[in-house]
Amino acid sequence: MDELQEGPGAVNGGPTDPKHTANPSPPKSRGGLTEALSAWDAECGAQAPSPLEAIRLDANERIVIPFTTSMQRVETHYVDFPSLQGYVRCPGDACLLCRVGRRREQRDLLPVYDPIARAVGVLAISPNIRPHALRPQLMPILRQLKAGQRVLFTVRKTDRTGYAVASRPLLEGADDGAEKVVGFLERFDAGGVELAAVYAQPSSEELANIPEVAAMLKLRGITS
Ligand SMILES: [Zn+2]
């Protein structure tokens, strides 16, 4: 943990003392200062690209540009414990939340481009096929996309399960995120993107440590 002490105030032998470090490719450092861009560029290269975020829909209209019809189907649970709230991913067979009877909900995850955030995000689509749900309204738009049309759509939530969706052609010269989308698709098509990472996936151990889950497990006599 010696590396953590680098920086102003941690220089032992004066400013000219050559510092040796185990870091294989330390960014150029002058007088304890580091060139920010070269350091951050190097670190970015070593890590996964910026994490995917779910596109959160509410009563405000969002603009979304679809670019693929490939999606990932996942199972989730909605939880509302004081220490854990929101949707979490269901890992399947040994899932503690399934075993204590929590409802499982399917979500189809579709990557889309958000031209305002200028990033690829993930739209979670429920299996609801009533006319005002998301899925039936997205189907004609994805068909247009598959037919080679460049489209965008606006979407906002109208009530708990309803959405207002409208599509229009993408104007010439509009930011369609082409560069980011191409890079994303390369990784996506090679299986290098886990869309479900937009959900937390607590381990069985973490879940068992939540008091409400622990109580449910105990009452059901589940010990593992
Ligand atoms: Zn489950």
PDB file of C-alpha atoms and ligand atoms in Angstrom:
ATOM      1  CA  MET A   1       0.000   0.000   0.000  1.00  0.00           C
ATOM      2  CA  ASP A   2       3.062   2.240  -0.239  1.00  0.00           C
ATOM      3  CA  GLU A   3       1.893   3.543  -3.589  1.00  0.00           C
ATOM      4  CA  LEU A   4      -0.933   5.316  -1.866  1.00  0.00           C
ATOM      5  CA  GLN A   5       1.514   7.607  -0.153  1.00  0.00           C
ATOM      6  CA  GLU A   6       2.823   9.089  -3.351  1.00  0.00           C
ATOM      7  CA  GLY A   7       2.065  12.701  -3.978  1.00  0.00           C
ATOM      8  CA  PRO A   8       2.702  16.019  -2.293  1.00  0.00           C
ATOM      9  CA  GLY A   9       3.908  15.633   1.281  1.00  0.00           C
ATOM     10  CA  ALA A  10       5.130  12.070   0.832  1.00  0.00           C
ATOM     11  CA  VAL A  11       8.521  12.838  -0.642  1.00  0.00           C
ATOM     12  CA  ASN A  12      11.187  11.578   1.728  1.00  0.00           C
ATOM     13  CA  GLY A  13      14.479  12.515   0.170  1.00  0.00           C
ATOM     14  CA  GLY A  14      13.659  15.906  -1.260  1.00  0.00           C
ATOM     15  CA  PRO A  15      12.382  16.807  -4.701  1.00  0.00           C
ATOM     16  CA  THR A  16      15.360  15.278  -6.530  1.00  0.00           C
ATOM     17  CA  ASP A  17      15.131  11.877  -4.847  1.00  0.00           C
ATOM     18  CA  PRO A  18      14.461   9.356  -7.630  1.00  0.00           C
ATOM     19  CA  LYS A  19      11.427   7.373  -6.703  1.00  0.00           C
ATOM     20  CA  HIS A  20      11.173   3.781  -7.712  1.00  0.00           C
ATOM     21  CA  THR A  21       7.818   2.238  -7.910  1.00  0.00           C
ATOM     22  CA  ALA A  22       6.374  -1.154  -8.708  1.00  0.00           C
ATOM     23  CA  ASN A  23       3.901   0.440 -11.102  1.00  0.00           C
ATOM     24  CA  PRO A  24       4.881  -0.935 -14.535  1.00  0.00           C
ATOM     25  CA  SER A  25       4.101   2.230 -16.464  1.00  0.00           C
ATOM     26  CA  PRO A  26       3.997   5.206 -14.156  1.00  0.00           C
ATOM     27  CA  PRO A  27       2.797   8.400 -15.812  1.00  0.00           C
ATOM     28  CA  LYS A  28       5.516  11.030 -16.132  1.00  0.00           C
ATOM     29  CA  SER A  29       5.787  12.836 -12.847  1.00  0.00           C
ATOM     30  CA  ARG A  30       7.476  16.172 -12.223  1.00  0.00           C
ATOM     31  CA  GLY A  31       7.943  17.468  -8.695  1.00  0.00           C
ATOM     32  CA  GLY A  32       5.229  15.157  -7.423  1.00  0.00           C
ATOM     33  CA  LEU A  33       2.757  16.336 -10.034  1.00  0.00           C
ATOM     34  CA  THR A  34       1.242  14.012 -12.595  1.00  0.00           C
ATOM     35  CA  GLU A  35       0.031  14.813 -16.055  1.00  0.00           C
ATOM     36  CA  ALA A  36      -3.685  14.225 -15.673  1.00  0.00           C
ATOM     37  CA  LEU A  37      -4.584  13.274 -19.230  1.00  0.00           C
ATOM     38  CA  SER A  38      -1.835  10.736 -19.746  1.00  0.00           C
ATOM     39  CA  ALA A  39      -2.565   9.131 -16.368  1.00  0.00           C
ATOM     40  CA  TRP A  40      -6.315   8.980 -16.959  1.00  0.00           C
ATOM     41  CA  ASP A  41      -5.913   7.815 -20.548  1.00  0.00           C
ATOM     42  CA  ALA A  42      -3.637   4.994 -19.391  1.00  0.00           C
ATOM     43  CA  GLU A  43      -6.069   3.998 -16.665  1.00  0.00           C
ATOM     44  CA  CYS A  44      -9.051   4.105 -19.020  1.00  0.00           C
ATOM     45  CA  GLY A  45      -7.278   1.795 -21.431  1.00  0.00           C
ATOM     46  CA  ALA A  46      -6.728  -0.753 -18.688  1.00  0.00           C
ATOM     47  CA  GLN A  47     -10.317  -0.835 -17.550  1.00  0.00           C
ATOM     48  CA  ALA A  48     -13.656  -1.644 -19.129  1.00  0.00           C
ATOM     49  CA  PRO A  49     -15.232   1.259 -20.982  1.00  0.00           C
ATOM     50  CA  SER A  50     -17.505   3.494 -18.929  1.00  0.00           C
ATOM     51  CA  PRO A  51     -20.195   1.389 -17.276  1.00  0.00           C
ATOM     52  CA  LEU A  52     -23.547   1.119 -18.949  1.00  0.00           C
ATOM     53  CA  GLU A  53     -26.422   2.914 -17.348  1.00  0.00           C
ATOM     54  CA  ALA A  54     -30.096   2.150 -17.449  1.00  0.00           C
ATOM     55  CA  ILE A  55     -32.231   4.729 -19.220  1.00  0.00           C
ATOM     56  CA  ARG A  56     -34.665   5.794 -16.541  1.00  0.00           C
ATOM     57  CA  LEU A  57     -38.069   6.702 -17.835  1.00  0.00           C
ATOM     58  CA  ASP A  58     -40.366   9.140 -16.093  1.00  0.00           C
ATOM     59  CA  ALA A  59     -42.918  11.807 -17.000  1.00  0.00           C
ATOM     60  CA  ASN A  60     -40.255  13.824 -18.838  1.00  0.00           C
ATOM     61  CA  GLU A  61     -39.825  12.986 -22.481  1.00  0.00           C
ATOM     62  CA  ARG A  62     -36.564  11.265 -23.404  1.00  0.00           C
ATOM     63  CA  ILE A  63     -35.100  11.057 -26.882  1.00  0.00           C
ATOM     64  CA  VAL A  64     -33.690   7.691 -27.806  1.00  0.00           C
ATOM     65  CA  ILE A  65     -32.016   6.391 -30.952  1.00  0.00           C
ATOM     66  CA  PRO A  66     -32.271   2.648 -31.502  1.00  0.00           C
ATOM     67  CA  PHE A  67     -29.391   1.003 -33.357  1.00  0.00           C
ATOM     68  CA  THR A  68     -29.812  -2.734 -32.842  1.00  0.00           C
ATOM     69  CA  THR A  69     -32.586  -5.247 -32.442  1.00  0.00           C
ATOM     70  CA  SER A  70     -30.413  -7.562 -30.319  1.00  0.00           C
ATOM     71  CA  MET A  71     -31.428  -7.634 -26.708  1.00  0.00           C
ATOM     72  CA  GLN A  72     -30.638  -9.607 -23.576  1.00  0.00           C
ATOM     73  CA  ARG A  73     -33.432 -11.199 -21.558  1.00  0.00           C
ATOM     74  CA  VAL A  74     -32.894 -11.278 -17.808  1.00  0.00           C
ATOM     75  CA  GLU A  75     -34.848 -12.102 -14.675  1.00  0.00           C
ATOM     76  CA  THR A  76     -35.015  -9.526 -11.912  1.00  0.00           C
ATOM     77  CA  HIS A  77     -36.561  -8.977  -8.506  1.00  0.00           C
ATOM     78  CA  TYR A  78     -37.834  -5.682  -7.211  1.00  0.00           C
ATOM     79  CA  VAL A  79     -36.764  -5.236  -3.619  1.00  0.00           C
ATOM     80  CA  ASP A  80     -37.566  -2.524  -1.150  1.00  0.00           C
ATOM     81  CA  PHE A  81     -35.540  -3.286   1.950  1.00  0.00           C
ATOM     82  CA  PRO A  82     -34.092  -0.393   3.950  1.00  0.00           C
ATOM     83  CA  SER A  83     -30.594  -1.476   2.925  1.00  0.00           C
ATOM     84  CA  LEU A  84     -31.332  -2.509  -0.666  1.00  0.00           C
ATOM     85  CA  GLN A  85     -33.858  -0.944  -2.987  1.00  0.00           C
ATOM     86  CA  GLY A  86     -34.686  -1.240  -6.644  1.00  0.00           C
ATOM     87  CA  TYR A  87     -34.306  -3.990  -9.202  1.00  0.00           C
ATOM     88  CA  VAL A  88     -31.659  -6.625  -8.662  1.00  0.00           C
ATOM     89  CA  ARG A  89     -30.713  -9.415 -10.998  1.00  0.00           C
ATOM     90  CA  CYS A  90     -31.977 -12.921 -10.278  1.00  0.00           C
ATOM     91  CA  PRO A  91     -29.094 -15.369 -10.688  1.00  0.00           C
ATOM     92  CA  GLY A  92     -31.441 -18.306 -11.269  1.00  0.00           C
ATOM     93  CA  ASP A  93     -31.361 -21.674  -9.535  1.00  0.00           C
ATOM     94  CA  ALA A  94     -29.945 -20.925  -6.119  1.00  0.00           C
ATOM     95  CA  CYS A  95     -31.456 -17.442  -5.860  1.00  0.00           C
ATOM     96  CA  LEU A  96     -32.335 -16.664  -2.255  1.00  0.00           C
ATOM     97  CA  LEU A  97     -34.987 -14.137  -3.270  1.00  0.00           C
ATOM     98  CA  CYS A  98     -36.743 -16.818  -5.347  1.00  0.00           C
ATOM     99  CA  ARG A  99     -36.488 -19.240  -2.446  1.00  0.00           C
ATOM    100  CA  VAL A 100     -38.216 -16.819  -0.072  1.00  0.00           C
ATOM    101  CA  GLY A 101     -40.997 -16.292  -2.578  1.00  0.00           C
ATOM    102  CA  ARG A 102     -40.140 -12.874  -3.987  1.00  0.00           C
ATOM    103  CA  ARG A 103     -41.783 -12.237  -7.342  1.00  0.00           C
ATOM    104  CA  ARG A 104     -39.563 -12.611 -10.363  1.00  0.00           C
ATOM    105  CA  GLU A 105     -39.918 -10.186 -13.259  1.00  0.00           C
ATOM    106  CA  GLN A 106     -38.564 -10.615 -16.757  1.00  0.00           C
ATOM    107  CA  ARG A 107     -36.901  -7.686 -18.478  1.00  0.00           C
ATOM    108  CA  ASP A 108     -35.656  -7.423 -22.037  1.00  0.00           C
ATOM    109  CA  LEU A 109     -32.604  -5.176 -22.127  1.00  0.00           C
ATOM    110  CA  LEU A 110     -32.105  -3.212 -25.329  1.00  0.00           C
ATOM    111  CA  PRO A 111     -29.045  -1.042 -25.868  1.00  0.00           C
ATOM    112  CA  VAL A 112     -29.939   2.341 -27.365  1.00  0.00           C
ATOM    113  CA  TYR A 113     -28.140   5.636 -27.933  1.00  0.00           C
ATOM    114  CA  ASP A 114     -29.034   8.600 -25.752  1.00  0.00           C
ATOM    115  CA  PRO A 115     -28.133  11.683 -27.849  1.00  0.00           C
ATOM    116  CA  ILE A 116     -28.437  14.047 -24.874  1.00  0.00           C
ATOM    117  CA  ALA A 117     -26.165  12.073 -22.540  1.00  0.00           C
ATOM    118  CA  ARG A 118     -24.162  11.164 -25.685  1.00  0.00           C
ATOM    119  CA  ALA A 119     -23.790   7.613 -24.465  1.00  0.00           C
ATOM    120  CA  VAL A 120     -25.122   4.145 -25.067  1.00  0.00           C
ATOM    121  CA  GLY A 121     -27.665   3.267 -22.401  1.00  0.00           C
ATOM    122  CA  VAL A 122     -29.931   0.345 -21.665  1.00  0.00           C
ATOM    123  CA  LEU A 123     -33.679   0.352 -21.958  1.00  0.00           C
ATOM    124  CA  ALA A 124     -35.460  -2.247 -19.795  1.00  0.00           C
ATOM    125  CA  ILE A 125     -38.640  -3.517 -21.398  1.00  0.00           C
ATOM    126  CA  SER A 126     -41.238  -5.538 -19.503  1.00  0.00           C
ATOM    127  CA  PRO A 127     -43.221  -8.411 -21.078  1.00  0.00           C
ATOM    128  CA  ASN A 128     -46.416  -6.319 -20.805  1.00  0.00           C
ATOM    129  CA  ILE A 129     -48.101  -6.350 -24.221  1.00  0.00           C
ATOM    130  CA  ARG A 130     -51.047  -4.089 -23.501  1.00  0.00           C
ATOM    131  CA  PRO A 131     -51.283  -1.295 -26.082  1.00  0.00           C
ATOM    132  CA  HIS A 132     -49.844   1.419 -23.837  1.00  0.00           C
ATOM    133  CA  ALA A 133     -46.944  -0.645 -22.561  1.00  0.00           C
ATOM    134  CA  LEU A 134     -43.457  -0.131 -23.954  1.00  0.00           C
ATOM    135  CA  ARG A 135     -42.963  -3.386 -25.839  1.00  0.00           C
ATOM    136  CA  PRO A 136     -45.881  -3.188 -28.311  1.00  0.00           C
ATOM    137  CA  GLN A 137     -45.039   0.443 -29.059  1.00  0.00           C
ATOM    138  CA  LEU A 138     -41.376  -0.322 -29.715  1.00  0.00           C
ATOM    139  CA  MET A 139     -42.085  -3.211 -32.069  1.00  0.00           C
ATOM    140  CA  PRO A 140     -42.978  -1.102 -35.123  1.00  0.00           C
ATOM    141  CA  ILE A 141     -39.964   1.141 -34.452  1.00  0.00           C
ATOM    142  CA  LEU A 142     -37.595  -1.814 -34.299  1.00  0.00           C
ATOM    143  CA  ARG A 143     -39.157  -3.154 -37.483  1.00  0.00           C
ATOM    144  CA  GLN A 144     -38.376   0.175 -39.185  1.00  0.00           C
ATOM    145  CA  LEU A 145     -34.827  -0.043 -37.903  1.00  0.00           C
ATOM    146  CA  LYS A 146     -34.478  -3.589 -39.148  1.00  0.00           C
ATOM    147  CA  ALA A 147     -35.728  -2.443 -42.552  1.00  0.00           C
ATOM    148  CA  GLY A 148     -32.799  -0.046 -42.681  1.00  0.00           C
ATOM    149  CA  GLN A 149     -34.531   3.192 -41.669  1.00  0.00           C
ATOM    150  CA  ARG A 150     -32.767   5.622 -39.383  1.00  0.00           C
ATOM    151  CA  VAL A 151     -35.217   6.575 -36.678  1.00  0.00           C
ATOM    152  CA  LEU A 152     -35.365   8.151 -33.265  1.00  0.00           C
ATOM    153  CA  PHE A 153     -38.186   7.942 -30.783  1.00  0.00           C
ATOM    154  CA  THR A 154     -39.397   9.940 -27.845  1.00  0.00           C
ATOM    155  CA  VAL A 155     -40.702   8.180 -24.782  1.00  0.00           C
ATOM    156  CA  ARG A 156     -42.198   9.224 -21.472  1.00  0.00           C
ATOM    157  CA  LYS A 157     -44.127   7.514 -18.758  1.00  0.00           C
ATOM    158  CA  THR A 158     -47.825   8.327 -18.555  1.00  0.00           C
ATOM    159  CA  ASP A 159     -48.720   6.237 -15.511  1.00  0.00           C
ATOM    160  CA  ARG A 160     -47.466   3.191 -13.659  1.00  0.00           C
ATOM    161  CA  THR A 161     -47.444   0.889 -16.688  1.00  0.00           C
ATOM    162  CA  GLY A 162     -48.206   3.218 -19.601  1.00  0.00           C
ATOM    163  CA  TYR A 163     -45.831   5.017 -21.950  1.00  0.00           C
ATOM    164  CA  ALA A 164     -46.236   7.576 -24.715  1.00  0.00           C
ATOM    165  CA  VAL A 165     -43.923   6.648 -27.576  1.00  0.00           C
ATOM    166  CA  ALA A 166     -43.541   8.525 -30.866  1.00  0.00           C
ATOM    167  CA  SER A 167     -41.033   7.912 -33.610  1.00  0.00           C
ATOM    168  CA  ARG A 168     -39.714  10.100 -36.377  1.00  0.00           C
ATOM    169  CA  PRO A 169     -37.003   9.860 -38.996  1.00  0.00           C
ATOM    170  CA  LEU A 170     -33.546  10.817 -37.874  1.00  0.00           C
ATOM    171  CA  LEU A 171     -32.621  14.091 -39.572  1.00  0.00           C
ATOM    172  CA  GLU A 172     -29.571  14.217 -41.796  1.00  0.00           C
ATOM    173  CA  GLY A 173     -26.553  15.284 -39.759  1.00  0.00           C
ATOM    174  CA  ALA A 174     -28.205  14.547 -36.391  1.00  0.00           C
ATOM    175  CA  ASP A 175     -25.937  13.121 -33.703  1.00  0.00           C
ATOM    176  CA  ASP A 176     -26.610   9.419 -33.938  1.00  0.00           C
ATOM    177  CA  GLY A 177     -23.573   8.536 -31.865  1.00  0.00           C
ATOM    178  CA  ALA A 178     -22.134   6.577 -34.803  1.00  0.00           C
ATOM    179  CA  GLU A 179     -18.622   6.446 -33.381  1.00  0.00           C
ATOM    180  CA  LYS A 180     -19.704   5.281 -29.935  1.00  0.00           C
ATOM    181  CA  VAL A 181     -22.278   2.920 -31.371  1.00  0.00           C
ATOM    182  CA  VAL A 182     -19.769   1.232 -33.691  1.00  0.00           C
ATOM    183  CA  GLY A 183     -17.363   0.688 -30.795  1.00  0.00           C
ATOM    184  CA  PHE A 184     -20.167  -0.615 -28.617  1.00  0.00           C
ATOM    185  CA  LEU A 185     -21.472  -2.989 -31.294  1.00  0.00           C
ATOM    186  CA  GLU A 186     -18.022  -4.456 -31.843  1.00  0.00           C
ATOM    187  CA  ARG A 187     -17.849  -5.423 -28.181  1.00  0.00           C
ATOM    188  CA  PHE A 188     -21.545  -6.330 -27.971  1.00  0.00           C
ATOM    189  CA  ASP A 189     -21.464  -8.653 -30.981  1.00  0.00           C
ATOM    190  CA  ALA A 190     -18.322 -10.318 -29.622  1.00  0.00           C
ATOM    191  CA  GLY A 191     -20.186 -11.047 -26.380  1.00  0.00           C
ATOM    192  CA  GLY A 192     -18.079  -8.542 -24.463  1.00  0.00           C
ATOM    193  CA  VAL A 193     -20.955  -6.503 -23.059  1.00  0.00           C
ATOM    194  CA  GLU A 194     -23.056  -7.572 -20.114  1.00  0.00           C
ATOM    195  CA  LEU A 195     -26.210  -5.460 -20.369  1.00  0.00           C
ATOM    196  CA  ALA A 196     -27.477  -6.926 -17.109  1.00  0.00           C
ATOM    197  CA  ALA A 197     -24.680  -5.082 -15.343  1.00  0.00           C
ATOM    198  CA  VAL A 198     -27.155  -2.201 -15.073  1.00  0.00           C
ATOM    199  CA  TYR A 199     -28.659  -4.209 -12.213  1.00  0.00           C
ATOM    200  CA  ALA A 200     -27.032  -4.927  -8.906  1.00  0.00           C
ATOM    201  CA  GLN A 201     -26.440  -8.619  -8.321  1.00  0.00           C
ATOM    202  CA  PRO A 202     -25.942  -9.131  -4.609  1.00  0.00           C
ATOM    203  CA  SER A 203     -24.379 -12.440  -3.630  1.00  0.00           C
ATOM    204  CA  SER A 204     -26.330 -14.985  -1.592  1.00  0.00           C
ATOM    205  CA  GLU A 205     -24.199 -14.013   1.356  1.00  0.00           C
ATOM    206  CA  GLU A 206     -25.024 -10.337   0.986  1.00  0.00           C
ATOM    207  CA  LEU A 207     -28.718 -11.121   0.659  1.00  0.00           C
ATOM    208  CA  ALA A 208     -28.685 -13.430   3.687  1.00  0.00           C
ATOM    209  CA  ASN A 209     -27.225 -10.566   5.701  1.00  0.00           C
ATOM    210  CA  ILE A 210     -30.216  -8.334   5.014  1.00  0.00           C
ATOM    211  CA  PRO A 211     -32.319  -8.585   8.197  1.00  0.00           C
ATOM    212  CA  GLU A 212     -35.647  -8.961   6.339  1.00  0.00           C
ATOM    213  CA  VAL A 213     -34.260 -11.727   4.108  1.00  0.00           C
ATOM    214  CA  ALA A 214     -32.628 -13.413   7.101  1.00  0.00           C
ATOM    215  CA  ALA A 215     -35.997 -13.414   8.901  1.00  0.00           C
ATOM    216  CA  MET A 216     -37.773 -14.897   5.878  1.00  0.00           C
ATOM    217  CA  LEU A 217     -35.095 -17.594   5.527  1.00  0.00           C
ATOM    218  CA  LYS A 218     -35.292 -18.462   9.199  1.00  0.00           C
ATOM    219  CA  LEU A 219     -39.095 -18.730   9.223  1.00  0.00           C
ATOM    220  CA  ARG A 220     -38.924 -21.044   6.221  1.00  0.00           C
ATOM    221  CA  GLY A 221     -36.198 -23.142   7.776  1.00  0.00           C
ATOM    222  CA  ILE A 222     -33.761 -22.390   4.951  1.00  0.00           C
ATOM    223  CA  THR A 223     -30.261 -22.593   6.328  1.00  0.00           C
ATOM    224  CA  SER A 224     -27.906 -22.305   3.383  1.00  0.00           C
TER     225      SER A 224
HETATM  226 ZN    ZN B   1     -34.492 -15.064  -8.115  1.00  0.00          ZN
END
